[in-house]
Coordinates of N, CA and C in Angstrom, one line a residue:
Chain C
D687 N -93.1 -140.7 210.9 CA -93.6 -141.5 211.9 C -92.6 -142.7 212.2
S688 N -92.1 -142.7 213.4 CA -91.0 -143.7 213.8 C -91.6 -145.1 214.0
G689 N -92.9 -145.2 214.2 CA -93.5 -146.5 214.5 C -93.5 -146.8 216.0
V690 N -92.9 -146.0 216.8 CA -92.9 -146.2 218.2 C -94.0 -145.4 218.8
T691 N -94.9 -146.0 219.6 CA -96.0 -145.3 220.2 C -95.9 -145.2 221.7
Q692 N -96.1 -143.9 222.1 CA -96.0 -143.7 223.5 C -97.4 -143.1 224.0
T693 N -97.9 -143.5 225.1 CA -99.1 -143.0 225.7 C -98.9 -142.8 227.2
P694 N -99.5 -141.8 227.8 CA -100.2 -140.7 227.1 C -99.2 -139.6 226.6
K695 N -99.6 -138.7 225.9 CA -98.8 -137.6 225.4 C -98.4 -136.6 226.5
H696 N -99.4 -136.4 227.4 CA -99.2 -135.5 228.5 C -99.8 -136.1 229.8
L697 N -99.1 -135.8 230.9 CA -99.5 -136.2 232.2 C -99.3 -135.1 233.2
I698 N -100.3 -134.7 233.9 CA -100.2 -133.7 235.0 C -100.6 -134.4 236.3
T699 N -99.7 -134.4 237.2 CA -100.0 -135.1 238.5 C -99.4 -134.3 239.6
A700 N -99.7 -134.7 240.8 CA -99.2 -134.1 242.0 C -98.0 -134.8 242.6
T701 N -97.3 -134.1 243.5 CA -96.2 -134.7 244.2 C -96.7 -135.9 245.0
G702 N -95.9 -136.9 245.1 CA -96.2 -138.1 245.9 C -97.0 -139.1 245.1
Q703 N -97.5 -138.8 244.0 CA -98.3 -139.7 243.2 C -97.4 -140.7 242.4
R704 N -98.1 -141.6 241.8 CA -97.5 -142.7 240.9 C -98.1 -142.6 239.6
V705 N -97.3 -142.7 238.5 CA -97.8 -142.8 237.2 C -97.2 -143.9 236.4
T706 N -97.8 -144.3 235.3 CA -97.3 -145.3 234.4 C -97.3 -144.8 233.0
L707 N -96.1 -144.9 232.4 CA -96.0 -144.5 231.0 C -95.8 -145.8 230.2
R708 N -96.5 -145.7 229.0 CA -96.5 -146.9 228.2 C -95.9 -146.7 226.8
C709 N -95.2 -147.8 226.3 CA -94.5 -147.7 225.1 C -94.7 -149.0 224.3
S710 N -95.1 -148.8 223.0 CA -95.2 -149.9 222.1 C -94.1 -149.7 221.0
P711 N -93.1 -150.7 221.0 CA -92.0 -150.5 220.0 C -92.5 -150.7 218.6
R712 N -91.5 -150.4 217.7 CA -91.8 -150.7 216.3 C -92.0 -152.2 216.1
S713 N -92.8 -152.6 215.1 CA -93.0 -154.0 214.8 C -91.6 -154.6 214.5
G714 N -91.4 -155.7 215.3 CA -90.1 -156.5 215.0 C -89.0 -156.1 215.9
D715 N -89.1 -154.9 216.6 CA -88.0 -154.5 217.4 C -88.1 -155.2 218.8
L716 N -87.0 -155.7 219.3 CA -87.0 -156.4 220.5 C -86.4 -155.6 221.7
S717 N -85.7 -154.6 221.4 CA -85.0 -153.7 222.4 C -85.9 -152.5 222.6
V718 N -86.1 -152.2 223.9 CA -86.8 -150.9 224.3 C -85.9 -150.2 225.2
Y719 N -85.8 -148.9 225.0 CA -85.0 -148.0 225.8 C -85.9 -146.9 226.4
W720 N -85.6 -146.5 227.6 CA -86.3 -145.3 228.2 C -85.2 -144.2 228.4
Y721 N -85.6 -143.0 228.0 CA -84.8 -141.8 228.3 C -85.6 -140.7 228.9
Q722 N -84.9 -139.9 229.7 CA -85.5 -138.8 230.3 C -84.9 -137.5 229.8
Q723 N -85.6 -136.6 229.4 CA -85.1 -135.3 228.9 C -85.6 -134.2 229.8
S724 N -84.6 -133.5 230.5 CA -85.0 -132.4 231.3 C -84.1 -131.2 230.9
L725 N -84.4 -130.0 231.2 CA -83.7 -128.9 230.8 C -82.3 -128.9 231.4
D726 N -82.1 -129.3 232.6 CA -80.8 -129.2 233.2 C -79.9 -130.4 232.9
Q727 N -80.5 -131.6 232.7 CA -79.7 -132.8 232.6 C -79.6 -133.3 231.1
G728 N -80.4 -132.7 230.2 CA -80.4 -133.2 228.8 C -81.1 -134.5 228.7
L729 N -80.6 -135.3 227.7 CA -81.2 -136.6 227.5 C -80.4 -137.7 228.2
Q730 N -81.0 -138.3 229.2 CA -80.4 -139.2 230.1 C -81.0 -140.6 229.9
F731 N -80.1 -141.6 229.7 CA -80.5 -143.0 229.5 C -81.0 -143.5 230.9
L732 N -82.2 -144.1 230.9 CA -82.7 -144.7 232.2 C -82.5 -146.2 232.2
I733 N -83.1 -146.9 231.2 CA -83.0 -148.4 231.3 C -83.3 -149.0 229.9
Q734 N -82.8 -150.2 229.7 CA -83.0 -150.9 228.5 C -83.5 -152.3 228.8
Y735 N -84.5 -152.7 228.0 CA -85.0 -154.1 228.0 C -84.8 -154.7 226.6
Y736 N -84.4 -156.0 226.7 CA -84.3 -156.7 225.4 C -85.1 -158.0 225.5
N737 N -86.1 -158.2 224.7 CA -86.9 -159.4 224.7 C -87.4 -159.8 226.1
G738 N -87.8 -158.8 226.9 CA -88.4 -159.0 228.2 C -87.5 -159.0 229.3
E739 N -86.2 -158.9 229.0 CA -85.2 -159.0 230.1 C -84.5 -157.6 230.2
E740 N -84.2 -157.2 231.5 CA -83.5 -156.0 231.7 C -82.1 -156.2 231.1
R741 N -81.6 -155.2 230.3 CA -80.3 -155.4 229.8 C -79.3 -154.4 230.3
A742 N -79.7 -153.2 230.6 CA -78.8 -152.2 231.2 C -79.6 -151.1 231.9
K743 N -78.9 -150.6 232.9 CA -79.5 -149.5 233.7 C -78.6 -148.3 233.6
G744 N -79.2 -147.2 233.5 CA -78.5 -145.9 233.5 C -78.8 -145.1 234.7
N745 N -79.1 -143.9 234.6 CA -79.4 -143.0 235.7 C -80.8 -143.1 236.2
I746 N -81.3 -144.3 236.5 CA -82.6 -144.4 236.9 C -82.8 -144.5 238.4
L747 N -83.7 -143.6 238.9 CA -83.9 -143.6 240.4 C -84.5 -144.8 240.9
E748 N -84.4 -145.1 242.2 CA -85.0 -146.3 242.8 C -86.5 -146.2 242.8
R749 N -87.0 -144.9 242.8 CA -88.4 -144.7 242.7 C -89.0 -145.1 241.4
F750 N -88.2 -145.3 240.4 CA -88.6 -145.6 239.0 C -88.4 -147.1 238.8
S751 N -89.3 -147.7 238.0 CA -89.1 -149.1 237.6 C -89.7 -149.2 236.2
A752 N -89.3 -150.3 235.6 CA -89.8 -150.6 234.2 C -89.9 -152.1 234.0
Q753 N -90.7 -152.4 233.0 CA -90.7 -153.8 232.6 C -91.1 -153.9 231.1
Q754 N -90.8 -155.0 230.5 CA -91.2 -155.3 229.2 C -92.0 -156.6 229.2
F755 N -93.1 -156.5 228.6 CA -94.1 -157.6 228.6 C -93.8 -158.6 227.4
P756 N -94.5 -159.8 227.5 CA -94.3 -160.8 226.4 C -94.6 -160.2 225.0
D757 N -95.6 -159.3 224.9 CA -95.9 -158.7 223.6 C -94.9 -157.6 223.2
L758 N -93.9 -157.4 224.0 CA -92.8 -156.5 223.8 C -93.1 -155.0 224.2
H759 N -94.3 -154.7 224.5 CA -94.6 -153.3 225.0 C -93.9 -153.2 226.3
S760 N -93.6 -151.9 226.7 CA -92.9 -151.6 227.9 C -93.7 -150.6 228.7
E761 N -93.5 -150.6 230.0 CA -94.1 -149.6 230.9 C -93.0 -149.1 231.8
L762 N -93.0 -147.8 232.0 CA -92.2 -147.1 233.0 C -93.0 -146.6 234.1
N763 N -92.7 -147.1 235.3 CA -93.5 -146.7 236.5 C -92.7 -145.7 237.3
L764 N -93.3 -144.5 237.6 CA -92.6 -143.5 238.4 C -93.5 -143.3 239.6
S765 N -92.8 -143.4 240.8 CA -93.6 -143.3 242.0 C -93.0 -142.3 242.9
S766 N -93.8 -141.9 244.0 CA -93.4 -140.9 244.9 C -92.9 -139.7 244.2
L767 N -93.6 -139.2 243.2 CA -93.2 -138.2 242.3 C -92.8 -136.9 243.0
E768 N -91.7 -136.3 242.5 CA -91.2 -135.0 243.0 C -91.3 -134.0 241.9
L769 N -91.2 -132.7 242.3 CA -91.3 -131.7 241.2 C -90.2 -131.9 240.2
G770 N -89.0 -132.3 240.6 CA -87.9 -132.5 239.7 C -88.0 -133.6 238.7
D771 N -89.1 -134.4 238.9 CA -89.3 -135.5 237.9 C -90.0 -135.0 236.7
S772 N -90.5 -133.7 236.7 CA -91.1 -133.2 235.5 C -90.1 -133.2 234.4
A773 N -90.5 -133.8 233.3 CA -89.6 -133.9 232.2 C -90.3 -134.6 231.0
L774 N -89.6 -134.7 229.9 CA -90.1 -135.4 228.7 C -89.5 -136.8 228.8
Y775 N -90.3 -137.8 228.8 CA -89.8 -139.2 228.8 C -90.0 -139.8 227.5
F776 N -88.9 -140.3 226.9 CA -88.9 -140.9 225.6 C -88.7 -142.4 225.7
C777 N -89.4 -143.1 224.9 CA -89.1 -144.5 224.7 C -88.5 -144.7 223.3
A778 N -87.6 -145.6 223.1 CA -87.0 -145.9 221.8 C -86.9 -147.4 221.6
S779 N -86.9 -147.8 220.4 CA -86.7 -149.2 220.1 C -85.7 -149.4 219.0
S780 N -85.2 -150.6 219.0 CA -84.2 -151.0 217.9 C -84.4 -152.5 217.6
D781 N -83.9 -152.9 216.5 CA -84.1 -154.3 216.1 C -83.0 -155.1 216.8
R782 N -83.4 -156.2 217.4 CA -82.4 -157.1 218.1 C -81.6 -156.3 219.1
D783 N -80.4 -156.7 219.3 CA -79.6 -156.1 220.3 C -78.3 -155.6 219.7
R784 N -78.5 -154.9 218.6 CA -77.3 -154.4 217.8 C -77.4 -152.9 217.7
P785 N -76.2 -152.3 217.4 CA -76.2 -150.8 217.3 C -76.9 -150.2 216.1
S786 N -78.0 -150.7 215.8 CA -78.8 -150.0 214.8 C -79.4 -148.7 215.4
P787 N -79.9 -147.9 214.5 CA -80.4 -146.6 215.1 C -81.6 -146.8 216.1
L788 N -81.6 -146.0 217.1 CA -82.8 -146.0 217.9 C -83.9 -145.2 217.3
H789 N -85.1 -145.7 217.3 CA -86.2 -145.0 216.8 C -87.1 -144.5 218.0
F790 N -87.2 -143.3 218.1 CA -87.9 -142.7 219.3 C -89.4 -142.5 219.1
G791 N -90.1 -142.6 220.1 CA -91.5 -142.2 220.1 C -91.6 -140.7 220.3
N792 N -92.8 -140.2 220.4 CA -93.0 -138.7 220.5 C -92.9 -138.2 221.9
G793 N -92.7 -139.2 222.9 CA -92.5 -138.8 224.2 C -93.8 -138.6 225.0
T794 N -93.6 -138.6 226.3 CA -94.7 -138.3 227.3 C -94.2 -137.2 228.1
R795 N -94.9 -136.1 228.1 CA -94.5 -134.9 228.9 C -95.2 -135.0 230.3
L796 N -94.3 -135.2 231.3 CA -94.8 -135.3 232.7 C -94.6 -134.0 233.4
T797 N -95.7 -133.5 234.0 CA -95.6 -132.3 234.8 C -96.1 -132.7 236.2
V798 N -95.2 -132.5 237.2 CA -95.5 -132.7 238.6 C -95.8 -131.4 239.3
T799 N -96.9 -131.2 239.9 CA -97.2 -129.9 240.5 C -97.3 -130.1 242.0
Chain T
A387 N -65.1 -143.9 230.3 CA -66.5 -143.3 230.1 C -66.6 -142.6 228.8
Q388 N -67.8 -142.7 228.3 CA -68.1 -142.0 227.0 C -68.6 -140.6 227.3
K389 N -68.3 -139.7 226.3 CA -68.8 -138.3 226.5 C -69.0 -137.7 225.1
V390 N -70.0 -136.9 224.9 CA -70.2 -136.2 223.7 C -70.4 -134.7 224.0
T391 N -69.6 -133.9 223.4 CA -69.6 -132.5 223.6 C -70.1 -131.7 222.4
Q392 N -71.1 -130.9 222.6 CA -71.6 -130.0 221.6 C -71.4 -128.6 222.2
A393 N -70.4 -128.0 221.8 CA -70.0 -126.7 222.4 C -70.9 -125.6 222.1
Q394 N -71.6 -125.6 221.0 CA -72.5 -124.6 220.6 C -73.8 -124.8 221.2
T395 N -74.2 -124.0 222.1 CA -75.5 -124.1 222.7 C -76.6 -123.7 221.8
E396 N -76.4 -122.5 221.2 CA -77.4 -121.9 220.3 C -76.7 -121.3 219.1
I397 N -77.3 -121.4 218.0 CA -76.8 -120.8 216.8 C -78.0 -120.1 216.0
S398 N -77.8 -118.9 215.6 CA -78.8 -118.3 214.7 C -78.2 -117.9 213.4
V399 N -78.9 -118.3 212.3 CA -78.5 -117.9 211.0 C -79.6 -117.4 210.2
V400 N -79.3 -116.7 209.2 CA -80.3 -116.1 208.3 C -80.6 -117.2 207.2
E401 N -81.8 -117.3 206.8 CA -82.2 -118.3 205.8 C -81.2 -118.2 204.6
K402 N -80.9 -119.4 204.1 CA -80.0 -119.6 202.9 C -78.5 -119.6 203.3
E403 N -78.2 -119.3 204.5 CA -76.8 -119.4 204.9 C -76.5 -120.8 205.2
D404 N -75.2 -121.2 205.1 CA -74.7 -122.5 205.5 C -74.4 -122.4 207.0
V405 N -74.6 -123.6 207.7 CA -74.3 -123.6 209.1 C -73.7 -125.0 209.5
T406 N -72.7 -125.0 210.3 CA -72.0 -126.2 210.8 C -72.2 -126.4 212.3
L407 N -72.7 -127.5 212.7 CA -72.9 -127.9 214.1 C -71.7 -128.8 214.5
D408 N -71.1 -128.5 215.5 CA -69.9 -129.2 215.9 C -70.2 -130.3 216.9
C409 N -69.5 -131.4 216.9 CA -69.7 -132.5 217.8 C -68.3 -133.2 218.0
V410 N -67.9 -133.2 219.3 CA -66.7 -133.9 219.7 C -67.0 -135.0 220.7
Y411 N -66.4 -136.1 220.5 CA -66.7 -137.3 221.4 C -65.5 -137.8 222.0
E412 N -65.7 -138.6 223.1 CA -64.7 -139.3 223.8 C -65.1 -140.7 224.0
T413 N -64.3 -141.7 223.7 CA -64.6 -143.1 224.0 C -63.3 -143.8 224.0
R414 N -63.2 -144.9 224.7 CA -62.1 -145.8 224.8 C -62.3 -146.9 223.8
D415 N -63.5 -147.1 223.3 CA -63.7 -148.2 222.4 C -63.1 -147.9 221.0
T416 N -62.7 -149.0 220.3 CA -62.2 -148.8 219.0 C -63.4 -149.0 218.0
T417 N -64.4 -149.6 218.4 CA -65.6 -149.8 217.6 C -66.8 -149.0 218.2
Y418 N -67.3 -148.1 217.5 CA -68.5 -147.4 218.0 C -69.3 -146.8 216.9
Y419 N -70.4 -146.2 217.2 CA -71.3 -145.6 216.2 C -71.6 -144.2 216.7
L420 N -71.7 -143.4 215.7 CA -72.1 -142.0 216.0 C -73.4 -141.7 215.2
F421 N -74.2 -140.8 215.9 CA -75.5 -140.5 215.3 C -75.8 -139.0 215.4
W422 N -76.7 -138.5 214.6 CA -77.3 -137.2 214.7 C -78.8 -137.4 214.7
Y423 N -79.4 -136.7 215.7 CA -80.9 -136.6 215.8 C -81.3 -135.2 215.7
K424 N -82.5 -135.0 215.2 CA -83.1 -133.7 215.2 C -84.4 -133.7 216.1
Q425 N -84.5 -132.6 216.8 CA -85.7 -132.5 217.7 C -86.4 -131.1 217.3
P426 N -87.4 -131.2 216.4 CA -88.1 -129.9 216.1 C -88.9 -129.4 217.2
P427 N -89.5 -128.2 217.1 CA -90.3 -127.7 218.2 C -91.4 -128.6 218.7
S428 N -91.9 -129.4 217.8 CA -93.0 -130.4 218.2 C -92.5 -131.4 219.2
G429 N -91.2 -131.6 219.3 CA -90.7 -132.4 220.4 C -90.2 -133.8 220.1
E430 N -90.6 -134.4 219.0 CA -90.1 -135.7 218.7 C -88.6 -135.7 218.3
L431 N -88.0 -136.9 218.5 CA -86.6 -137.1 218.1 C -86.5 -137.8 216.8
V432 N -85.9 -137.2 215.8 CA -85.9 -137.8 214.4 C -84.5 -138.2 214.1
F433 N -84.3 -139.4 213.8 CA -83.0 -140.0 213.4 C -82.6 -139.4 212.0
L434 N -81.3 -138.9 212.0 CA -80.8 -138.3 210.7 C -79.7 -139.2 210.1
I435 N -78.7 -139.6 210.9 CA -77.6 -140.4 210.3 C -76.9 -141.2 211.3
R436 N -76.4 -142.3 210.9 CA -75.5 -143.2 211.7 C -74.2 -143.4 210.9
R437 N -73.0 -143.4 211.6 CA -71.7 -143.7 211.1 C -71.1 -144.6 212.0
N438 N -70.3 -145.6 211.5 CA -69.5 -146.5 212.3 C -68.1 -146.0 212.3
S439 N -67.3 -146.4 213.3 CA -66.0 -145.9 213.6 C -65.0 -146.3 212.5
F440 N -65.3 -147.2 211.6 CA -64.4 -147.7 210.6 C -64.7 -147.0 209.3
D441 N -65.7 -146.2 209.2 CA -66.0 -145.5 207.9 C -65.9 -144.0 208.1
E442 N -64.8 -143.5 207.6 CA -64.6 -142.0 207.7 C -65.0 -141.3 206.5
Q443 N -65.7 -142.0 205.6 CA -66.1 -141.3 204.4 C -67.2 -140.3 204.7
N444 N -67.0 -139.1 204.2 CA -68.1 -138.1 204.4 C -69.3 -138.4 203.7
E445 N -70.4 -138.0 204.2 CA -71.7 -138.3 203.6 C -72.5 -137.1 203.4
I446 N -73.2 -137.1 202.2 CA -74.1 -136.0 201.9 C -75.5 -136.6 201.6
S447 N -76.5 -135.9 202.1 CA -77.9 -136.2 201.9 C -78.6 -134.9 201.6
G448 N -78.8 -134.6 200.4 CA -79.5 -133.4 200.0 C -78.7 -132.2 200.5
R449 N -79.3 -131.4 201.4 CA -78.6 -130.2 201.9 C -77.8 -130.5 203.2
Y450 N -77.9 -131.7 203.6 CA -77.2 -132.1 204.8 C -75.9 -132.8 204.5
S451 N -74.8 -132.6 205.2 CA -73.6 -133.3 205.0 C -72.9 -133.5 206.4
W452 N -72.1 -134.6 206.5 CA -71.5 -134.9 207.7 C -70.0 -135.2 207.5
N453 N -69.2 -134.6 208.4 CA -67.7 -134.8 208.3 C -67.2 -135.5 209.5
F454 N -66.8 -136.7 209.3 CA -66.3 -137.6 210.4 C -64.8 -137.6 210.4
Q455 N -64.1 -137.1 211.4 CA -62.7 -137.2 211.5 C -62.3 -137.9 212.8
K456 N -61.8 -139.1 212.6 CA -61.4 -139.9 213.8 C -60.2 -139.3 214.5
S457 N -59.3 -138.6 213.7 CA -58.1 -138.1 214.3 C -58.4 -137.0 215.3
T458 N -59.5 -136.3 215.1 CA -59.9 -135.2 216.0 C -61.1 -135.6 216.8
S459 N -61.6 -136.8 216.7 CA -62.8 -137.3 217.4 C -63.9 -136.3 217.2
S460 N -64.2 -136.0 215.9 CA -65.2 -135.0 215.6 C -66.2 -135.6 214.6
F461 N -67.4 -135.2 214.7 CA -68.4 -135.7 213.7 C -69.4 -134.5 213.5
N462 N -68.9 -133.6 212.6 CA -69.6 -132.3 212.4 C -70.7 -132.4 211.4
F463 N -71.7 -131.6 211.5 CA -72.9 -131.7 210.7 C -73.1 -130.3 210.0
T464 N -73.2 -130.3 208.7 CA -73.4 -129.0 208.0 C -74.7 -129.0 207.2
I465 N -75.4 -127.9 207.4 CA -76.6 -127.7 206.6 C -76.3 -126.6 205.6
T466 N -76.5 -126.9 204.4 CA -76.3 -126.0 203.3 C -77.6 -125.3 202.9
A467 N -77.5 -124.0 202.7 CA -78.7 -123.2 202.3 C -79.8 -123.4 203.3
S468 N -79.6 -123.1 204.5 CA -80.6 -123.4 205.6 C -82.0 -122.8 205.3
Q469 N -82.9 -123.5 205.8 CA -84.3 -123.1 205.7 C -85.0 -123.0 207.1
V470 N -86.1 -122.3 207.1 CA -86.7 -122.1 208.4 C -87.1 -123.4 209.0
V471 N -87.5 -124.4 208.2 CA -87.9 -125.7 208.7 C -86.7 -126.5 209.3
D472 N -85.5 -126.0 209.2 CA -84.3 -126.6 209.8 C -84.2 -126.2 211.3
S473 N -85.0 -125.2 211.7 CA -85.0 -124.7 213.1 C -85.4 -125.9 214.0
A474 N -84.4 -126.2 214.9 CA -84.6 -127.4 215.8 C -83.5 -127.5 216.7
V475 N -83.5 -128.4 217.6 CA -82.4 -128.8 218.4 C -81.8 -130.0 217.8
Y476 N -80.5 -130.0 217.6 CA -79.8 -131.1 217.0 C -78.9 -131.8 218.0
F477 N -79.0 -133.1 218.1 CA -78.2 -133.8 219.1 C -77.3 -134.8 218.4
C478 N -76.1 -134.8 218.9 CA -75.1 -135.8 218.4 C -75.0 -136.8 219.5
A479 N -74.8 -138.1 219.1 CA -74.9 -139.2 220.1 C -73.9 -140.2 219.7
L480 N -73.4 -141.0 220.8 CA -72.4 -142.0 220.6 C -72.9 -143.3 221.2
R481 N -72.7 -144.4 220.5 CA -73.2 -145.7 220.9 C -72.1 -146.7 220.9
Q482 N -71.8 -147.3 222.1 CA -70.8 -148.2 222.2 C -71.2 -149.5 221.7
V483 N -70.3 -150.4 221.3 CA -70.6 -151.7 220.8 C -70.1 -152.8 221.8
S484 N -69.0 -152.6 222.4 CA -68.5 -153.6 223.3 C -69.1 -153.4 224.7
G485 N -68.6 -154.1 225.7 CA -69.1 -154.0 227.0 C -70.2 -155.0 227.4
A486 N -71.1 -154.6 228.1 CA -72.1 -155.5 228.7 C -73.2 -155.9 227.7
G487 N -73.0 -155.5 226.4 CA -73.9 -155.9 225.4 C -75.1 -155.0 225.3
S488 N -75.0 -153.9 225.9 CA -76.0 -152.9 225.8 C -75.6 -151.8 224.9
Y489 N -76.5 -151.3 224.1 CA -76.1 -150.3 223.1 C -76.8 -148.9 223.3
Q490 N -76.9 -148.5 224.6 CA -77.6 -147.2 224.8 C -76.8 -146.1 224.2
L491 N -77.5 -145.0 223.8 CA -76.9 -143.8 223.3 C -76.5 -142.9 224.4
T492 N -75.3 -142.3 224.2 CA -74.9 -141.2 225.0 C -75.0 -139.9 224.2
F493 N -75.9 -139.0 224.7 CA -76.2 -137.8 223.9 C -75.3 -136.6 224.4
G494 N -75.1 -135.7 223.4 CA -74.6 -134.4 223.8 C -75.7 -133.6 224.3
K495 N -75.4 -132.3 224.7 CA -76.4 -131.4 225.3 C -77.3 -130.8 224.2
G496 N -76.9 -130.9 223.0 CA -77.7 -130.4 221.9 C -77.3 -129.0 221.5
T497 N -77.6 -128.7 220.2 CA -77.4 -127.3 219.7 C -78.7 -126.8 219.2
K498 N -79.2 -125.7 219.7 CA -80.4 -125.1 219.2 C -80.2 -124.3 218.0
L499 N -80.7 -124.6 216.8 CA -80.5 -123.9 215.6 C -81.8 -123.1 215.3
S500 N -81.6 -121.8 215.1 CA -82.7 -120.9 214.7 C -82.4 -120.4 213.3
V501 N -83.2 -120.6 212.4 CA -83.1 -120.1 211.0 C -84.1 -118.9 210.9
I502 N -83.5 -117.8 210.7 CA -84.4 -116.6 210.6 C -84.7 -116.3 209.1
P503 N -86.0 -116.1 208.9 CA -86.4 -115.8 207.5 C -85.8 -114.4 207.0

């Protein structure tokens, strides 16, 4: 158990809809990262937050947004969903803002129909 | 730009055979970290090892060993006496230290290992 909690485990929704994925980092970790895993693109970095502030952006679409709250949990919001957004979304956390290992949650599998 | 290449898409071995998973990376940084993660069929990503660019000492952990060669930009992973439970997708990843202060991982495409009983 990595200590990173992601909810829900599965989400099935229709095109055009909006969903929110939630992540609770390991106790004490200030950095939260979001990754998308799809068959064709592999594991792609989306966005990082550190202690509530956005630190880096990767290949995140404009339809997607995220935030990290004062209690350090994070939410990833996906809107105007398309079939191609179907993927496994991972959250990871690490302590402070250093190159320590990222500890990943079990992921949220999103299916857009 | 950073890049991680895992040329082996899929590997099948018979139980008890040794298997090596290759990883080649590209980076302009002199300081960086390399990682291996395991993704079993259940889907979670499990951290296996981290190496920094200044430490080329090989590492062994039980049946797992890692060979880091800076001269060839490779960080290969060997499983000795493979077992069915080793069946998974294995990812090599690179993490930069310099730059904008962000430490996101750049992953390879992964190697799917199937261990046949």
